[in-house]
PDB file of C-alpha atoms in Angstrom:
ATOM      1  CA  UNK P 939     -17.361 -21.579   5.184  1.00 61.00           C
ATOM      2  CA  UNK P 940     -13.881 -20.619   4.091  1.00 80.00           C
ATOM      3  CA  UNK P 941     -13.217 -16.939   3.581  1.00 92.00           C
ATOM      4  CA  UNK P 942     -11.309 -15.328   0.747  1.00 95.00           C
ATOM      5  CA  UNK P 943      -7.913 -16.961   0.338  1.00 96.00           C
ATOM      6  CA  UNK P 944      -4.839 -15.511  -1.306  1.00 97.00           C
ATOM      7  CA  UNK P 945      -1.472 -16.943  -2.248  1.00 97.00           C
ATOM      8  CA  UNK P 946       1.328 -16.514  -1.684  1.00 97.00           C
ATOM      9  CA  UNK P 947       1.368 -14.690   1.641  1.00 95.00           C
ATOM     10  CA  UNK P 948       4.674 -12.968   1.007  1.00 96.00           C
ATOM     11  CA  UNK P 949       6.762 -12.545  -2.100  1.00 96.00           C
ATOM     12  CA  UNK P 950      10.092 -10.928  -2.872  1.00 98.00           C
ATOM     13  CA  UNK P 951      10.904 -10.068  -6.466  1.00 97.00           C
ATOM     14  CA  UNK P 952      13.563  -8.110  -8.321  1.00 97.00           C
ATOM     15  CA  UNK P 953      12.901  -5.092 -10.515  1.00 97.00           C
ATOM     16  CA  UNK P 954      11.910  -6.083 -14.025  1.00 97.00           C
ATOM     17  CA  UNK P 955      10.546  -9.475 -13.034  1.00 98.00           C
ATOM     18  CA  UNK P 956       6.984 -10.694 -13.416  1.00 97.00           C
ATOM     19  CA  UNK P 957       4.649 -11.784 -10.612  1.00 98.00           C
ATOM     20  CA  UNK P 958       1.362 -13.685 -10.400  1.00 98.00           C
ATOM     21  CA  UNK P 959      -0.893 -13.395  -7.373  1.00 98.00           C
ATOM     22  CA  UNK P 960      -3.832 -15.713  -6.786  1.00 98.00           C
ATOM     23  CA  UNK P 961      -7.196 -15.342  -5.119  1.00 98.00           C
ATOM     24  CA  UNK P 962     -10.038 -17.725  -4.338  1.00 97.00           C
ATOM     25  CA  UNK P 963     -13.341 -16.051  -3.484  1.00 96.00           C
ATOM     26  CA  UNK P 964     -15.889 -17.167  -0.944  1.00 94.00           C
ATOM     27  CA  UNK P 965     -17.944 -20.041  -2.284  1.00 94.00           C
ATOM     28  CA  UNK P 966     -20.874 -18.679  -4.279  1.00 91.00           C
ATOM     29  CA  UNK P 967     -19.318 -15.268  -4.843  1.00 92.00           C
ATOM     30  CA  UNK P 968     -18.965 -14.353  -8.495  1.00 92.00           C
ATOM     31  CA  UNK P 969     -17.195 -11.018  -8.177  1.00 92.00           C
ATOM     32  CA  UNK P 970     -13.512 -10.565  -7.431  1.00 94.00           C
ATOM     33  CA  UNK P 971     -11.804  -7.220  -7.003  1.00 93.00           C
ATOM     34  CA  UNK P 972      -8.125  -6.427  -6.606  1.00 96.00           C
ATOM     35  CA  UNK P 973      -6.658  -3.567  -4.593  1.00 96.00           C
ATOM     36  CA  UNK P 974      -3.157  -2.268  -4.008  1.00 97.00           C
ATOM     37  CA  UNK P 975      -2.377  -0.899  -0.569  1.00 96.00           C
ATOM     38  CA  UNK P 976       0.886   0.966  -0.205  1.00 95.00           C
ATOM     39  CA  UNK P 977       2.129   1.305   3.369  1.00 91.00           C
ATOM     40  CA  UNK P 978       0.320   4.053   5.231  1.00 88.00           C
ATOM     41  CA  UNK P 979      -2.376   4.553   2.612  1.00 92.00           C
ATOM     42  CA  UNK P 980      -5.837   3.272   1.869  1.00 94.00           C
ATOM     43  CA  UNK P 981      -6.387   0.529  -0.697  1.00 95.00           C
ATOM     44  CA  UNK P 982      -6.467   1.613  -4.343  1.00 95.00           C
ATOM     45  CA  UNK P 983      -8.822  -0.164  -6.738  1.00 93.00           C
ATOM     46  CA  UNK P 984      -7.071  -2.044  -9.551  1.00 95.00           C
ATOM     47  CA  UNK P 985      -9.645  -4.355 -11.204  1.00 91.00           C
ATOM     48  CA  UNK P 986     -12.999  -5.971 -10.770  1.00 92.00           C
ATOM     49  CA  UNK P 987     -14.065  -9.170 -12.482  1.00 93.00           C
ATOM     50  CA  UNK P 988     -17.632 -10.386 -12.442  1.00 90.00           C
ATOM     51  CA  UNK P 989     -18.788 -13.525 -14.201  1.00 91.00           C
ATOM     52  CA  UNK P 990     -15.321 -13.842 -15.739  1.00 91.00           C
ATOM     53  CA  UNK P 991     -15.440 -10.452 -17.434  1.00 92.00           C
ATOM     54  CA  UNK P 992     -13.585  -7.290 -16.503  1.00 92.00           C
ATOM     55  CA  UNK P 993     -16.156  -4.861 -15.126  1.00 89.00           C
ATOM     56  CA  UNK P 994     -13.941  -2.117 -13.780  1.00 87.00           C
ATOM     57  CA  UNK P 995     -10.380  -0.862 -13.949  1.00 91.00           C
ATOM     58  CA  UNK P 996      -8.571   1.681 -11.813  1.00 91.00           C
ATOM     59  CA  UNK P 997      -5.757   4.022 -12.786  1.00 91.00           C
ATOM     60  CA  UNK P 998      -2.997   1.480 -13.129  1.00 96.00           C
ATOM     61  CA  UNK P 999      -0.613   0.969 -16.070  1.00 97.00           C
ATOM     62  CA  UNK P1000      -0.973  -1.834 -18.598  1.00 96.00           C
ATOM     63  CA  UNK P1001       1.712  -3.752 -16.739  1.00 97.00           C
ATOM     64  CA  UNK P1002      -1.130  -4.827 -14.474  1.00 98.00           C
ATOM     65  CA  UNK P1003      -3.525  -7.423 -15.821  1.00 97.00           C
ATOM     66  CA  UNK P1004      -5.920  -9.938 -14.356  1.00 97.00           C
ATOM     67  CA  UNK P1005      -8.300 -12.695 -15.257  1.00 96.00           C
ATOM     68  CA  UNK P1006     -11.040 -14.756 -13.659  1.00 97.00           C
ATOM     69  CA  UNK P1007     -11.443 -18.462 -14.173  1.00 96.00           C
ATOM     70  CA  UNK P1008     -14.629 -20.562 -14.584  1.00 95.00           C
ATOM     71  CA  UNK P1009     -14.495 -21.433 -10.878  1.00 95.00           C
ATOM     72  CA  UNK P1010     -14.411 -17.651 -10.143  1.00 96.00           C
ATOM     73  CA  UNK P1011     -10.876 -17.693  -8.763  1.00 97.00           C
ATOM     74  CA  UNK P1012      -8.655 -14.944 -10.080  1.00 97.00           C
ATOM     75  CA  UNK P1013      -5.075 -14.064 -10.897  1.00 98.00           C
ATOM     76  CA  UNK P1014      -3.412 -10.677 -10.852  1.00 98.00           C
ATOM     77  CA  UNK P1015      -0.328 -10.353 -13.034  1.00 98.00           C
ATOM     78  CA  UNK P1016       2.222  -7.570 -12.865  1.00 98.00           C
ATOM     79  CA  UNK P1017       4.956  -7.318 -15.483  1.00 97.00           C
ATOM     80  CA  UNK P1018       8.231  -5.385 -15.423  1.00 97.00           C
ATOM     81  CA  UNK P1019       8.083  -4.829 -11.683  1.00 98.00           C
ATOM     82  CA  UNK P1020       9.122  -1.477 -10.280  1.00 97.00           C
ATOM     83  CA  UNK P1021      10.187  -0.612  -6.751  1.00 97.00           C
ATOM     84  CA  UNK P1022       6.936   1.333  -6.424  1.00 96.00           C
ATOM     85  CA  UNK P1023       4.921  -1.848  -6.899  1.00 97.00           C
ATOM     86  CA  UNK P1024       5.917  -2.928  -3.410  1.00 98.00           C
ATOM     87  CA  UNK P1025       2.650  -3.103  -1.508  1.00 97.00           C
ATOM     88  CA  UNK P1026       0.005  -5.295   0.058  1.00 96.00           C
ATOM     89  CA  UNK P1027      -2.255  -6.672  -2.675  1.00 97.00           C
ATOM     90  CA  UNK P1028      -5.756  -7.366  -1.464  1.00 96.00           C
ATOM     91  CA  UNK P1029      -8.401  -9.461  -3.098  1.00 95.00           C
ATOM     92  CA  UNK P1030     -12.061  -9.047  -2.239  1.00 93.00           C
ATOM     93  CA  UNK P1031     -15.093 -11.051  -3.216  1.00 92.00           C
ATOM     94  CA  UNK P1032     -18.792 -10.259  -3.281  1.00 89.00           C
ATOM     95  CA  UNK P1033     -21.950 -11.925  -4.491  1.00 86.00           C
ATOM     96  CA  UNK P1034     -22.870  -9.324  -7.070  1.00 78.00           C
ATOM     97  CA  UNK P1035     -21.094  -6.779  -9.222  1.00 71.00           C
ATOM     98  CA  UNK P1036     -22.098  -3.983  -6.879  1.00 70.00           C
ATOM     99  CA  UNK P1037     -19.900  -4.404  -3.788  1.00 63.00           C
ATOM    100  CA  UNK P1038     -22.713  -4.319  -1.251  1.00 68.00           C
ATOM    101  CA  UNK P1039     -20.694  -6.445   1.101  1.00 76.00           C
ATOM    102  CA  UNK P1040     -17.171  -7.060  -0.003  1.00 84.00           C
ATOM    103  CA  UNK P1041     -15.084  -9.560   1.926  1.00 89.00           C
ATOM    104  CA  UNK P1042     -11.325  -9.197   1.840  1.00 91.00           C
ATOM    105  CA  UNK P1043      -8.605 -11.788   1.913  1.00 93.00           C
ATOM    106  CA  UNK P1044      -5.481 -11.513   4.067  1.00 93.00           C
ATOM    107  CA  UNK P1045      -3.470 -10.079   1.183  1.00 95.00           C
ATOM    108  CA  UNK P1046      -0.168 -10.814  -0.483  1.00 97.00           C
ATOM    109  CA  UNK P1047       2.768  -8.697   0.653  1.00 96.00           C
ATOM    110  CA  UNK P1048       4.949  -8.007  -2.397  1.00 98.00           C
ATOM    111  CA  UNK P1049       8.407  -6.579  -1.959  1.00 98.00           C
ATOM    112  CA  UNK P1050      10.341  -5.472  -5.034  1.00 98.00           C
ATOM    113  CA  UNK P1051      14.081  -5.003  -4.579  1.00 97.00           C
TER     114      UNK P1051
ATOM    115  CA  UNK O 275     -14.495  14.079  -8.614  1.00 80.00           C
ATOM    116  CA  UNK O 276     -15.103  11.557  -5.891  1.00 88.00           C
ATOM    117  CA  UNK O 277     -13.083  11.662  -2.744  1.00 94.00           C
ATOM    118  CA  UNK O 278     -13.052  10.410   0.837  1.00 97.00           C
ATOM    119  CA  UNK O 279     -11.239  12.382   3.508  1.00 97.00           C
ATOM    120  CA  UNK O 280     -10.283  11.085   6.923  1.00 97.00           C
ATOM    121  CA  UNK O 281      -8.576  14.066   8.474  1.00 95.00           C
ATOM    122  CA  UNK O 282      -7.536  12.260  11.652  1.00 97.00           C
ATOM    123  CA  UNK O 283      -4.349  10.367  10.865  1.00 96.00           C
ATOM    124  CA  UNK O 284      -3.896   8.937  14.344  1.00 97.00           C
ATOM    125  CA  UNK O 285      -5.965   8.906  17.515  1.00 97.00           C
ATOM    126  CA  UNK O 286      -4.883   7.586  20.900  1.00 97.00           C
ATOM    127  CA  UNK O 287      -7.269   7.229  23.823  1.00 96.00           C
ATOM    128  CA  UNK O 288      -7.342   5.416  27.123  1.00 97.00           C
ATOM    129  CA  UNK O 289      -9.475   2.311  27.376  1.00 97.00           C
ATOM    130  CA  UNK O 290     -13.165   2.904  28.147  1.00 97.00           C
ATOM    131  CA  UNK O 291     -13.141   6.350  26.587  1.00 97.00           C
ATOM    132  CA  UNK O 292     -15.523   7.089  23.727  1.00 97.00           C
ATOM    133  CA  UNK O 293     -13.922   7.971  20.403  1.00 97.00           C
ATOM    134  CA  UNK O 294     -15.292   9.308  17.115  1.00 98.00           C
ATOM    135  CA  UNK O 295     -13.644   8.792  13.759  1.00 98.00           C
ATOM    136  CA  UNK O 296     -14.519  11.396  11.158  1.00 98.00           C
ATOM    137  CA  UNK O 297     -15.215  10.786   7.490  1.00 98.00           C
ATOM    138  CA  UNK O 298     -16.123  13.377   4.867  1.00 98.00           C
ATOM    139  CA  UNK O 299     -16.904  12.393   1.307  1.00 97.00           C
ATOM    140  CA  UNK O 300     -17.341  14.201  -1.999  1.00 96.00           C
ATOM    141  CA  UNK O 301     -19.546  13.158  -4.888  1.00 94.00           C
ATOM    142  CA  UNK O 302     -22.140  14.683  -7.178  1.00 92.00           C
ATOM    143  CA  UNK O 303     -23.895  11.369  -7.642  1.00 91.00           C
ATOM    144  CA  UNK O 304     -27.181  10.926  -5.842  1.00 90.00           C
ATOM    145  CA  UNK O 305     -26.941   7.158  -5.472  1.00 90.00           C
ATOM    146  CA  UNK O 306     -23.955   5.862  -3.602  1.00 92.00           C
ATOM    147  CA  UNK O 307     -22.866   3.639  -0.753  1.00 92.00           C
ATOM    148  CA  UNK O 308     -20.654   4.377   2.207  1.00 94.00           C
ATOM    149  CA  UNK O 309     -18.625   1.819   4.117  1.00 94.00           C
ATOM    150  CA  UNK O 310     -16.457   1.454   7.158  1.00 96.00           C
ATOM    151  CA  UNK O 311     -13.735  -1.177   7.314  1.00 95.00           C
ATOM    152  CA  UNK O 312     -11.387  -2.165  10.121  1.00 96.00           C
ATOM    153  CA  UNK O 313      -7.828  -3.282   9.399  1.00 95.00           C
ATOM    154  CA  UNK O 314      -6.154  -4.926  12.408  1.00 92.00           C
ATOM    155  CA  UNK O 315      -2.388  -5.517  12.467  1.00 87.00           C
ATOM    156  CA  UNK O 316      -2.911  -8.818  10.648  1.00 84.00           C
ATOM    157  CA  UNK O 317      -3.773  -6.780   7.546  1.00 85.00           C
ATOM    158  CA  UNK O 318      -7.130  -8.262   6.595  1.00 87.00           C
ATOM    159  CA  UNK O 319      -9.850  -5.685   6.019  1.00 91.00           C
ATOM    160  CA  UNK O 320     -12.975  -6.405   8.030  1.00 91.00           C
ATOM    161  CA  UNK O 321     -16.334  -5.098   6.820  1.00 90.00           C
ATOM    162  CA  UNK O 322     -18.189  -3.132   9.514  1.00 93.00           C
ATOM    163  CA  UNK O 323     -21.114  -1.383   7.858  1.00 91.00           C
ATOM    164  CA  UNK O 324     -22.643  -0.270   4.559  1.00 90.00           C
ATOM    165  CA  UNK O 325     -25.047   2.621   4.156  1.00 91.00           C
ATOM    166  CA  UNK O 326     -26.849   3.765   1.014  1.00 90.00           C
ATOM    167  CA  UNK O 327     -27.370   7.404   0.192  1.00 91.00           C
ATOM    168  CA  UNK O 328     -31.118   7.222   0.705  1.00 90.00           C
ATOM    169  CA  UNK O 329     -30.932   5.948   4.241  1.00 86.00           C
ATOM    170  CA  UNK O 330     -29.791   8.583   6.710  1.00 84.00           C
ATOM    171  CA  UNK O 331     -30.960   6.681   9.718  1.00 83.00           C
ATOM    172  CA  UNK O 332     -28.207   6.312  12.260  1.00 86.00           C
ATOM    173  CA  UNK O 333     -27.207   2.820  13.213  1.00 87.00           C
ATOM    174  CA  UNK O 334     -25.999   1.235  16.412  1.00 88.00           C
ATOM    175  CA  UNK O 335     -24.376  -2.152  16.729  1.00 89.00           C
ATOM    176  CA  UNK O 336     -23.216  -2.915  20.218  1.00 93.00           C
ATOM    177  CA  UNK O 337     -20.495  -0.408  21.124  1.00 95.00           C
ATOM    178  CA  UNK O 338     -20.354   0.874  17.531  1.00 95.00           C
ATOM    179  CA  UNK O 339     -22.539   3.594  16.099  1.00 94.00           C
ATOM    180  CA  UNK O 340     -22.578   5.498  12.842  1.00 94.00           C
ATOM    181  CA  UNK O 341     -23.879   8.973  12.076  1.00 95.00           C
ATOM    182  CA  UNK O 342     -24.678   9.683   8.429  1.00 95.00           C
ATOM    183  CA  UNK O 343     -25.462  13.300   7.513  1.00 94.00           C
ATOM    184  CA  UNK O 344     -25.920  14.108   3.831  1.00 93.00           C
ATOM    185  CA  UNK O 345     -26.138  17.828   4.601  1.00 93.00           C
ATOM    186  CA  UNK O 346     -22.501  17.836   5.673  1.00 95.00           C
ATOM    187  CA  UNK O 347     -21.391  14.844   3.527  1.00 95.00           C
ATOM    188  CA  UNK O 348     -20.185  13.076   6.619  1.00 96.00           C
ATOM    189  CA  UNK O 349     -20.345   9.498   7.833  1.00 96.00           C
ATOM    190  CA  UNK O 350     -18.786   9.416  11.281  1.00 97.00           C
ATOM    191  CA  UNK O 351     -18.074   6.354  13.374  1.00 97.00           C
ATOM    192  CA  UNK O 352     -18.190   6.283  17.164  1.00 97.00           C
ATOM    193  CA  UNK O 353     -16.863   3.581  19.456  1.00 97.00           C
ATOM    194  CA  UNK O 354     -18.315   3.723  22.948  1.00 96.00           C
ATOM    195  CA  UNK O 355     -16.329   2.426  25.911  1.00 97.00           C
ATOM    196  CA  UNK O 356     -13.326   1.598  23.749  1.00 96.00           C
ATOM    197  CA  UNK O 357     -11.312  -1.572  24.321  1.00 96.00           C
ATOM    198  CA  UNK O 358      -7.733  -2.499  23.501  1.00 95.00           C
ATOM    199  CA  UNK O 359      -9.037  -4.904  20.822  1.00 94.00           C
ATOM    200  CA  UNK O 360     -10.433  -1.900  18.975  1.00 96.00           C
ATOM    201  CA  UNK O 361      -6.889  -0.823  18.119  1.00 96.00           C
ATOM    202  CA  UNK O 362      -6.603  -0.902  14.335  1.00 97.00           C
ATOM    203  CA  UNK O 363      -6.646   1.271  11.243  1.00 97.00           C
ATOM    204  CA  UNK O 364     -10.153   2.235  10.221  1.00 98.00           C
ATOM    205  CA  UNK O 365     -11.088   3.110   6.662  1.00 97.00           C
ATOM    206  CA  UNK O 366     -14.100   4.945   5.365  1.00 97.00           C
ATOM    207  CA  UNK O 367     -14.990   4.209   1.737  1.00 96.00           C
ATOM    208  CA  UNK O 368     -17.346   5.345  -1.011  1.00 94.00           C
ATOM    209  CA  UNK O 369     -18.898   3.374  -3.866  1.00 90.00           C
ATOM    210  CA  UNK O 370     -20.890   5.064  -6.604  1.00 86.00           C
ATOM    211  CA  UNK O 371     -23.783   3.110  -8.050  1.00 83.00           C
ATOM    212  CA  UNK O 372     -22.839   4.510 -11.474  1.00 79.00           C
ATOM    213  CA  UNK O 373     -19.361   3.003 -11.372  1.00 74.00           C
ATOM    214  CA  UNK O 374     -20.551  -0.265  -9.851  1.00 67.00           C
ATOM    215  CA  UNK O 375     -17.317  -1.910  -8.957  1.00 72.00           C
ATOM    216  CA  UNK O 376     -14.962   0.792  -7.800  1.00 81.00           C
ATOM    217  CA  UNK O 377     -14.632   1.549  -4.089  1.00 87.00           C
ATOM    218  CA  UNK O 378     -12.767   4.701  -3.125  1.00 92.00           C
ATOM    219  CA  UNK O 379     -11.054   4.470   0.231  1.00 95.00           C
ATOM    220  CA  UNK O 380      -9.941   7.229   2.538  1.00 97.00           C
ATOM    221  CA  UNK O 381      -6.403   7.266   3.861  1.00 96.00           C
ATOM    222  CA  UNK O 382      -7.434   5.708   7.149  1.00 97.00           C
ATOM    223  CA  UNK O 383      -7.296   6.610  10.837  1.00 98.00           C
ATOM    224  CA  UNK O 384      -4.968   4.673  13.098  1.00 97.00           C
ATOM    225  CA  UNK O 385      -6.696   4.148  16.440  1.00 98.00           C
ATOM    226  CA  UNK O 386      -4.676   3.143  19.478  1.00 97.00           C
ATOM    227  CA  UNK O 387      -6.415   2.211  22.694  1.00 96.00           C
ATOM    228  CA  UNK O 388      -4.131   2.358  25.736  1.00 95.00           C
ATOM    229  CA  UNK O 389      -4.878   0.112  28.712  1.00 92.00           C
TER     230      UNK O 389
END
């Protein structure tokens, strides 16, 4: 079975631009979570979507938004990019809302210049 | 407040040595889950283990073992007879049953195994 997939792999954007990151969960998984990992730090929770509804939100500004589609894939959108948004964005999927076993994708490396 | 502390920023050992990665967590909740993840240079987080707060039994999986002690709020990870392929950043994480979705990660320990 395919694991969690994310696209694109790498992305370079300019301050003030908008970005959309995509994630496809493992087949059968209904929960998708997004994390931001700044270099040298642990991942920080951004959002969780379960059954197409937002079930959790971390301490991120409203510039960050996400949604989950009927096929359980998900998009993370970031508006008005700042230099500090440069990070590895990780998507994780799990069967249930509680992340008993959460499987991570390879991530999208976003660089804001 | 919930928090996970991994005090060891970097550890370097020679191959075949045993190494223990420390993890201390803080929470007032009684129902929670603890995790260990491995992040190799490729960047993808690999799930290693999950433990719930009611199960303090230690676990061994091959060369890996975990020691969970609620009395000291610790969930330490030991690699026996380390190998070069064990080189990675290891994260300890905490999930509260009450907050369902949110996982709180520690800052990670970078483990380097020298041949």
